[in-house]
Each structure stands twice: as C-alpha cells, then as structure tokens.
Short mmCIF file of C-alpha atoms in Angstrom, two decimals:
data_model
loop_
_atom_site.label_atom_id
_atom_site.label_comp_id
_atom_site.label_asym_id
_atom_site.label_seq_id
_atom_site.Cartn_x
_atom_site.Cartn_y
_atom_site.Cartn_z
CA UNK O 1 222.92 193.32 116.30
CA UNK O 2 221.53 192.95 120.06
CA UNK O 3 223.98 190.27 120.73
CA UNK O 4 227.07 192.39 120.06
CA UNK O 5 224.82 196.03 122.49
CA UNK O 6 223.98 193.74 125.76
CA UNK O 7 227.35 193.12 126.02
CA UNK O 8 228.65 196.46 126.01
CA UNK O 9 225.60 197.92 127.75
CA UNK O 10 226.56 195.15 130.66
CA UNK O 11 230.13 196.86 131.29
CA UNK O 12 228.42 200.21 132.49
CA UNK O 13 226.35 197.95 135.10
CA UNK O 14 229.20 196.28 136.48
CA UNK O 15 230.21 199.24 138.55
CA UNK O 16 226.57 199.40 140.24
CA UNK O 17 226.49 195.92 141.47
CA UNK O 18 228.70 196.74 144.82
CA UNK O 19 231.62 194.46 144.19
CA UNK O 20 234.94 195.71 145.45
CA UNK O 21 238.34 193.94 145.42
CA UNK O 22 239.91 192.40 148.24
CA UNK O 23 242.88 193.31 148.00
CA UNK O 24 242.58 196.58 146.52
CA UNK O 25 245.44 199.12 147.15
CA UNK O 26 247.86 195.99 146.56
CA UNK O 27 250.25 195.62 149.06
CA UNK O 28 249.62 199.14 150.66
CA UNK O 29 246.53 198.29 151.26
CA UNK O 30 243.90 197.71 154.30
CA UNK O 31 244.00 194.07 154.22
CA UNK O 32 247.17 193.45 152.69
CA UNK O 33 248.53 195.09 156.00
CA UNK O 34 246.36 193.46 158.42
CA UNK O 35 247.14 190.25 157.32
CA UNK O 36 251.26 190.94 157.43
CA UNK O 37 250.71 191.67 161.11
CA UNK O 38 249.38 188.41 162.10
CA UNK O 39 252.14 185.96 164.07
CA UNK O 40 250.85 182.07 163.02
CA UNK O 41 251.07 180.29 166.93
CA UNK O 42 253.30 176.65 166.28
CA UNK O 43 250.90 173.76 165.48
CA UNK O 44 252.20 170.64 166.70
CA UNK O 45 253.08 167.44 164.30
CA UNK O 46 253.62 167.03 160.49
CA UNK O 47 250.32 168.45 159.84
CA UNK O 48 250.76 171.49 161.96
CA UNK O 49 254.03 172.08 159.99
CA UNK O 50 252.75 171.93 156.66
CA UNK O 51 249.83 173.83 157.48
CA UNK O 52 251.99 176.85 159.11
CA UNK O 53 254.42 176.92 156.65
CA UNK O 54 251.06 177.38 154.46
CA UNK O 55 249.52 179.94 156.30
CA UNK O 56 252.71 182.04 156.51
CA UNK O 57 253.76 182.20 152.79
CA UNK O 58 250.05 183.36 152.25
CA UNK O 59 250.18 185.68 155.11
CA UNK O 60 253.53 187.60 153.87
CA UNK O 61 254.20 188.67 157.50
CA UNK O 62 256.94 191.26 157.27
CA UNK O 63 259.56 191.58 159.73
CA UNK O 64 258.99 195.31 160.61
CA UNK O 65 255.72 195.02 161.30
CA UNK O 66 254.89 194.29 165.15
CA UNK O 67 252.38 191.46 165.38
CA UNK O 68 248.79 192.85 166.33
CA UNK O 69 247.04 189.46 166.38
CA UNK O 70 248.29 186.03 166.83
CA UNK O 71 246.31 182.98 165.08
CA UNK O 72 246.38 180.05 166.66
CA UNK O 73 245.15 176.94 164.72
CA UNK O 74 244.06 173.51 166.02
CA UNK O 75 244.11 170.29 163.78
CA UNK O 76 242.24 167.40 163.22
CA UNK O 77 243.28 164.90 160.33
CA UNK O 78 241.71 161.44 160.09
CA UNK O 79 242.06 159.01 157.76
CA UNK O 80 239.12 156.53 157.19
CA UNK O 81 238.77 153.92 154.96
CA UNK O 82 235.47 153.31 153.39
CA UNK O 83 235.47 151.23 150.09
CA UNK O 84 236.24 147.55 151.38
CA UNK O 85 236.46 144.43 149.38
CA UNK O 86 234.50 141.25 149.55
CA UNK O 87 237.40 139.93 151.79
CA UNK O 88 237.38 142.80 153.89
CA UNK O 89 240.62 145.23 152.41
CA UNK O 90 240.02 148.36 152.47
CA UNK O 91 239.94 149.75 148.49
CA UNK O 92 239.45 153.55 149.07
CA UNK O 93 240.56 156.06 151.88
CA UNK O 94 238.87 159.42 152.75
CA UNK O 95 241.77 161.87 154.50
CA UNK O 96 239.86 164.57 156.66
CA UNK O 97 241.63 167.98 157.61
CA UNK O 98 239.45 170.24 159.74
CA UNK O 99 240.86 173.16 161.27
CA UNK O 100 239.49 175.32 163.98
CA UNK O 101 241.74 178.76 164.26
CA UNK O 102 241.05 181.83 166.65
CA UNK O 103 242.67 185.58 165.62
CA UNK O 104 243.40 186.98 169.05
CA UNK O 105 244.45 190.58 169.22
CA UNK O 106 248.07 190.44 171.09
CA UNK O 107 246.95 193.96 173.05
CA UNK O 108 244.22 192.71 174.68
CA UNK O 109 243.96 188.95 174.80
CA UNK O 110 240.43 189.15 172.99
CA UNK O 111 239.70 186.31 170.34
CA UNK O 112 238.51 188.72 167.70
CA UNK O 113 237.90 185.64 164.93
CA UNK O 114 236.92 181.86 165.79
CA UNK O 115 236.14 179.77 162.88
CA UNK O 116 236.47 176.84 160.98
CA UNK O 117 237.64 175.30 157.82
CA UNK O 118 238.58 171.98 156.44
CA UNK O 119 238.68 169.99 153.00
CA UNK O 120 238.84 166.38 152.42
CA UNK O 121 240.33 164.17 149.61
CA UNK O 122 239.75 160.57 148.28
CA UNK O 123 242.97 157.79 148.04
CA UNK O 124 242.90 154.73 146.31
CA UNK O 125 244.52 152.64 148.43
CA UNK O 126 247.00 149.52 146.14
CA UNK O 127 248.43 146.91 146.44
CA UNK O 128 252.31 148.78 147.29
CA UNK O 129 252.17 149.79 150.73
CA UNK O 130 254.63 152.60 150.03
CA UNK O 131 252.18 153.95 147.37
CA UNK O 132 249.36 154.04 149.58
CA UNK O 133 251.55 156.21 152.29
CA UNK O 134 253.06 158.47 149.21
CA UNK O 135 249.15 158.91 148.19
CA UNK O 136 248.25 159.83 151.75
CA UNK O 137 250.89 162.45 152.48
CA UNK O 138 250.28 164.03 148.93
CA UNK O 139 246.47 164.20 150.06
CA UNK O 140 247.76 165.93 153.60
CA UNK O 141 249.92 168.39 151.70
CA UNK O 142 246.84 169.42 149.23
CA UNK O 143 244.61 169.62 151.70
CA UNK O 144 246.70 171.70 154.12
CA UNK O 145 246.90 174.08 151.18
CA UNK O 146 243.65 174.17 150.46
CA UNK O 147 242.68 174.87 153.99
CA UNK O 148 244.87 177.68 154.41
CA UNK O 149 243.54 179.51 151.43
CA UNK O 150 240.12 179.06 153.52
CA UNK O 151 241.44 180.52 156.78
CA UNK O 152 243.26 183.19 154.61
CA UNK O 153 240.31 184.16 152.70
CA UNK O 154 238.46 184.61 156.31
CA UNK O 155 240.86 186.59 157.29
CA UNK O 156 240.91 188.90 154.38
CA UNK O 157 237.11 189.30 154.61
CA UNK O 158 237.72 190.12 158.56
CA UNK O 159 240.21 192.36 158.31
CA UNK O 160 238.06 194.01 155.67
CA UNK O 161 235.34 194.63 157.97
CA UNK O 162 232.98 192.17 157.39
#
C-alpha cells in the first residue's frame, strides 16, 4: 500500500522544488526570442562551417527580427593519436573540439557572455586510409553538434537571467 501513496504524494512536491522550464512560453517566449535575435559571426574552415550551420538551426534566427547580439565563436580542433603499436602506428585517435564564443550586444559593443565549451571523441584508426579520414570527419560533425547544444544551452540559461 505505501508503495503505490509516495508516489502520488511526490507529484504535489514537484511544484515546490523551484524548477521552471526553459523554454516556457514556447516560441513566444523570453528565451525563445532572445535567442532568434542572435547573428552567428562566420567561423573560418570546415569546422567553422559545420559548427555555424549548427548553431543557426538551433538558434532559429528569424528574419524580422533585428539582431541584438552577435556571437562570435573561435575554434580549436586537434587530432592526437594516442594508442600506438609495438612498431610505432598509431591504433587510436582522440579528435578535440573546444570552442571559446563571446555574445556581444550589437548596441553597445559590450561582450555580455564569454565562455567555453568543447567535447571530444575516440577513432580507431585501420588499416584503409580512407576509413580512418571518413571516421575523423564523422567525429568533427558529432562533435560540432554536440558543442553547439553546449553554447546553445548557455545561451538559453543567459538569456534567462542567470
């Protein structure tokens, strides 16, 4: 019998613990509109592509908005290899994507956000060259996804107020 009452005596808690959704108000709402008023700055090379093209799907800029902040996003993607064979081949590759981004508020110039964010993932590297390059660029695309939903989430919590 108490198994089946803390359950149900748990759902009138819930609303006392302080949580509050994100994005509450859906698209109407306070950070739903912030975050379709930031303009993503261009980030030069491949990874800069991916990782725009990332941050701007998630963003959902729309066109009638004027931009109010501008985010501007610095890369740095290293491969390394670290699992090496008796006769010295590498075995295993570690692909790094950090990212350092700024929100700057177009009125004034100020840099109202400076952070950071990265992932990293793991590639076996073979004995096909061409699968080794295939792995790494599907580890670059992953990772560039996961590190927008990073900067994205910081964003949402900023334009939030906190």
């Amino acid at each position: 019998m108490n198994r089946f009452i803390a359950p149900f005596l748990l759902v009138f808690l819930l609303p006392a613990c302080g949580l509050q959704p994100l994005y509450s108000g859906g698209s109407k709402g306070a950070v739903a509109g912030t975050l379709g008023t930031i303009s993503v700055a261009p980030i030069g090379g491949k990874n800069g592509w991916l990782m725009r093209n990332a941050l701007n799907d998630r963003l959902g800029g729309q066109e009638n908005n004027a931009p109010q902040f501008r985010l501007v996003v610095v890369l740095d993607d290293q491969i390394e290899g670290f699992g090496v064979r008796a006769d010295d081949t590498v075995t295993r590759e570690r692909r790094t994507l950090r990212a350092r981004y700024q929100l700057i508020a177009t009125a004034t110039g100020e840099t109202v956000l400076d952070a950071t964010a990265g992932s990293d993932a793991g590639i076996d590297v073979v004995s096909s060259e061409y699968a080794t390059i295939a792995g790494e660029n599907s580890a670059l695309e992953n990772l560039t996804q996961k590190v927008a939903d990073q900067i994205v989430t910081r964003l949402s919590l900023y334009a939030r107020g906190e």
